[in-house]
Tab-separated table of C-alpha atoms in Angstrom:
chain	number	residue	atom	x	y	z
A	1	MET	CA	151.099	183.153	-14.655
A	2	THR	CA	148.201	181.331	-13.191
A	3	CYS	CA	144.548	182.453	-12.562
A	4	ALA	CA	141.382	181.006	-10.484
A	5	PHE	CA	137.898	180.586	-12.659
A	6	ASP	CA	135.598	183.604	-11.209
A	7	TRP	CA	131.676	182.862	-11.942
A	8	ILE	CA	128.843	184.532	-11.159
A	9	TYR	CA	125.270	183.390	-10.472
A	10	GLY	CA	123.540	185.504	-13.494
A	11	GLY	CA	119.893	185.302	-12.038
A	12	SER	CA	119.898	181.606	-11.963
A	13	ASP	CA	121.180	178.364	-10.362
A	14	GLU	CA	123.853	177.926	-12.911
A	15	PRO	CA	127.183	179.741	-12.746
A	16	ILE	CA	128.546	181.783	-15.862
A	17	PHE	CA	132.122	182.190	-16.210
A	18	TYR	CA	132.594	186.142	-15.414
A	19	ASP	CA	135.543	187.265	-17.231
A	20	SER	CA	135.073	187.064	-20.421
A	21	TYR	CA	136.020	190.177	-21.737
A	22	ILE	CA	139.762	188.983	-20.261
A	23	ALA	CA	139.927	185.839	-20.670
A	24	ARG	CA	141.328	183.945	-24.000
A	25	SER	CA	141.644	180.586	-24.893
A	26	ILE	CA	145.265	179.459	-26.173
A	27	ASN	CA	143.777	179.470	-29.865
A	28	GLY	CA	142.417	183.010	-28.797
A	29	ASP	CA	138.898	182.961	-28.807
A	30	LEU	CA	137.024	183.287	-25.769
A	31	PHE	CA	136.094	181.437	-22.823
A	32	PHE	CA	132.808	180.568	-23.984
A	33	GLU	CA	133.367	176.981	-25.088
A	34	ILE	CA	136.699	175.773	-23.843
A	35	PRO	CA	138.684	174.606	-27.108
A	36	PRO	CA	140.696	173.193	-28.125
A	37	GLU	CA	139.903	169.357	-27.106
A	38	THR	CA	143.018	169.189	-24.836
A	39	SER	CA	141.700	172.259	-22.888
A	40	GLN	CA	138.138	170.907	-22.580
A	41	ASP	CA	139.665	167.296	-21.681
A	42	ARG	CA	142.145	169.077	-18.606
A	43	PHE	CA	139.027	171.822	-17.460
A	44	ASN	CA	136.844	168.881	-17.551
A	45	ALA	CA	139.580	166.945	-14.385
A	46	HIS	CA	140.189	170.318	-12.755
A	47	ARG	CA	143.774	170.283	-14.285
A	48	PRO	CA	145.341	173.774	-15.349
A	49	PHE	CA	145.656	174.543	-19.282
A	50	GLN	CA	147.260	177.237	-21.023
A	51	VAL	CA	145.468	180.368	-21.800
A	52	PHE	CA	146.392	183.487	-23.893
A	53	SER	CA	144.977	185.346	-21.305
A	54	CYS	CA	143.453	185.685	-17.633
A	55	TRP	CA	142.889	187.635	-14.693
A	56	ASN	CA	139.906	185.809	-13.215
A	57	GLY	CA	139.663	187.115	-10.147
A	58	ALA	CA	142.997	185.722	-8.718
A	59	VAL	CA	146.254	185.649	-10.046
A	60	ALA	CA	149.673	184.996	-9.233
A	61	PHE	CA	152.561	185.814	-11.601
A	62	THR	CA	156.517	186.787	-11.604
A	63	ALA	CA	157.222	190.143	-10.605
A	64	ALA	CA	160.765	189.660	-12.682
A	65	PRO	CA	159.356	191.477	-15.906
A	66	VAL	CA	157.377	194.271	-13.529
A	67	VAL	CA	160.198	195.040	-11.750
A	68	GLU	CA	162.395	195.335	-14.911
A	69	ARG	CA	159.819	197.443	-16.347
A	70	LYS	CA	159.319	195.137	-19.414
A	71	VAL	CA	155.581	195.212	-18.697
A	72	ALA	CA	153.306	197.308	-16.822
A	73	PHE	CA	149.167	197.726	-16.465
A	74	ARG	CA	148.542	200.066	-19.480
A	75	GLY	CA	145.439	201.433	-21.819
A	76	SER	CA	145.017	200.310	-25.081
A	77	ARG	CA	147.349	201.795	-27.552
A	78	GLN	CA	145.957	204.245	-31.221
A	79	GLU	CA	145.225	201.316	-33.548
A	80	GLU	CA	145.139	198.584	-30.951
A	81	CYS	CA	142.158	196.377	-29.958
A	82	PHE	CA	140.322	198.206	-27.308
A	83	GLN	CA	140.638	195.396	-24.498
A	84	GLY	CA	141.080	195.540	-20.260
A	85	GLU	CA	144.254	196.244	-18.808
A	86	PRO	CA	144.744	192.808	-17.410
A	87	GLN	CA	144.558	191.365	-21.266
A	88	LEU	CA	147.278	193.583	-22.350
A	89	PHE	CA	149.391	192.973	-19.310
A	90	CYS	CA	149.025	189.631	-20.427
A	91	LYS	CA	149.784	190.049	-24.453
A	92	ASP	CA	153.061	191.745	-23.214
A	93	MET	CA	153.803	189.156	-20.644
A	94	TRP	CA	154.029	186.764	-23.905
A	95	PHE	CA	155.887	189.517	-25.757
A	96	ASN	CA	158.777	190.023	-23.552
A	97	GLY	CA	159.084	186.110	-23.219
A	98	TYR	CA	156.735	185.375	-20.373
A	99	GLY	CA	154.027	183.356	-22.082
A	100	LYS	CA	153.822	180.125	-19.630
A	101	ILE	CA	150.398	181.784	-18.911
A	102	ALA	CA	147.739	179.034	-17.270
A	103	VAL	CA	143.650	179.229	-15.803
A	104	VAL	CA	143.500	176.726	-13.028
A	105	PRO	CA	139.964	174.615	-12.882
A	106	SER	CA	140.470	173.803	-8.935
A	107	VAL	CA	140.398	177.411	-8.051
A	108	ASN	CA	136.711	178.790	-8.409
A	109	LEU	CA	135.528	182.397	-6.820
A	110	GLU	CA	132.469	183.889	-6.753
A	111	TYR	CA	132.130	187.599	-5.790
A	112	SER	CA	130.113	186.921	-2.382
A	113	ASN	CA	130.417	185.381	0.700
A	114	GLU	CA	126.935	183.273	-0.037
A	115	LYS	CA	127.753	182.737	-3.579
A	116	GLY	CA	131.045	181.525	-2.765
A	117	LYS	CA	129.783	178.858	-0.789
A	118	LYS	CA	127.569	177.542	-3.240
A	119	ILE	CA	130.405	177.948	-6.129
A	120	LYS	CA	132.322	175.812	-3.809
A	121	GLU	CA	129.364	173.161	-3.591
A	122	ASP	CA	128.789	173.314	-7.188
A	123	LYS	CA	132.544	173.078	-8.061
A	124	GLY	CA	134.398	171.525	-5.926
A	125	TYR	CA	137.111	172.610	-3.087
A	126	THR	CA	140.986	172.494	-4.434
A	127	SER	CA	141.902	169.812	-1.822
A	128	GLN	CA	139.280	167.441	-3.737
A	129	TRP	CA	140.987	168.006	-6.859
A	130	VAL	CA	144.776	168.080	-6.153
A	131	THR	CA	146.422	164.936	-5.931
A	132	LYS	CA	149.882	163.466	-4.666
A	133	ASP	CA	150.796	163.333	-8.357
A	134	ILE	CA	150.248	166.399	-8.811
A	135	ALA	CA	153.979	166.796	-11.021
A	136	VAL	CA	152.807	164.681	-13.711
A	137	ALA	CA	149.369	165.027	-13.906
A	138	ASP	CA	149.684	168.816	-14.179
A	139	LYS	CA	152.306	169.040	-16.587
A	140	ILE	CA	151.392	171.263	-19.429
A	141	GLU	CA	153.170	171.077	-22.666
A	142	TRP	CA	153.527	174.458	-23.555
A	143	GLN	CA	152.623	176.446	-26.812
A	144	PRO	CA	153.374	179.523	-28.458
A	145	PRO	CA	150.630	182.177	-28.694
A	146	PRO	CA	147.870	182.391	-31.475
A	147	GLU	CA	148.915	183.767	-34.317
A	148	ARG	CA	145.612	185.510	-33.703
A	149	VAL	CA	143.250	186.759	-30.599
A	150	LYS	CA	140.109	187.781	-30.328
A	151	CYS	CA	139.071	191.691	-29.629
A	152	MET	CA	135.754	191.865	-27.979
A	153	PRO	CA	135.294	195.794	-27.108
A	154	THR	CA	131.989	194.943	-26.744
A	155	PHE	CA	129.670	192.382	-26.984
A	156	ASN	CA	128.243	192.934	-30.003
A	157	ARG	CA	131.818	193.591	-31.584
A	158	GLN	CA	134.001	190.958	-31.682
A	159	PHE	CA	136.641	190.313	-34.805
A	160	TRP	CA	140.066	188.353	-34.809
A	161	GLY	CA	143.093	190.534	-35.014
A	162	LEU	CA	147.116	189.834	-34.794
A	163	TRP	CA	147.990	188.769	-31.358
A	164	ASN	CA	151.293	190.922	-31.256
A	165	GLU	CA	149.392	194.184	-33.098
A	166	THR	CA	151.207	197.567	-32.400
A	167	LEU	CA	154.046	195.413	-30.226
A	168	GLY	CA	157.910	196.140	-31.744
């Protein structure tokens, strides 16, 4: 599963990452900062890197777990961290053996035509960053899921919980 980066210009000329309720880095933390160091290096080089969850305005994923009825969009279960359907979708992908989830920093979106042009000027077009050596440069060393993932029912209420709580 791969996701773009979605941005919003929240009253300033500096774009802000938009999908912070859903996106979690491979260490389970929010996307306000891009840890760990390997992910930060790949982000700065506009290269894909592994995450725990994403959606970010554009996504591509294998249909196999959906067709096989292993994964579906759903709400949070009782005793499960309240989170958006896309984050639960990713959690269920991990649980069912589809944990190769990555973001692609060379694909950047905004939610209007005008600002979409601006984000391309600020972050660049995909064609600027994609090279002919893509297979070697973009190879990801896939990791298992983090033990814990940050739960954020609201911005003022954040805490860590087991990534697989309420699952099998």
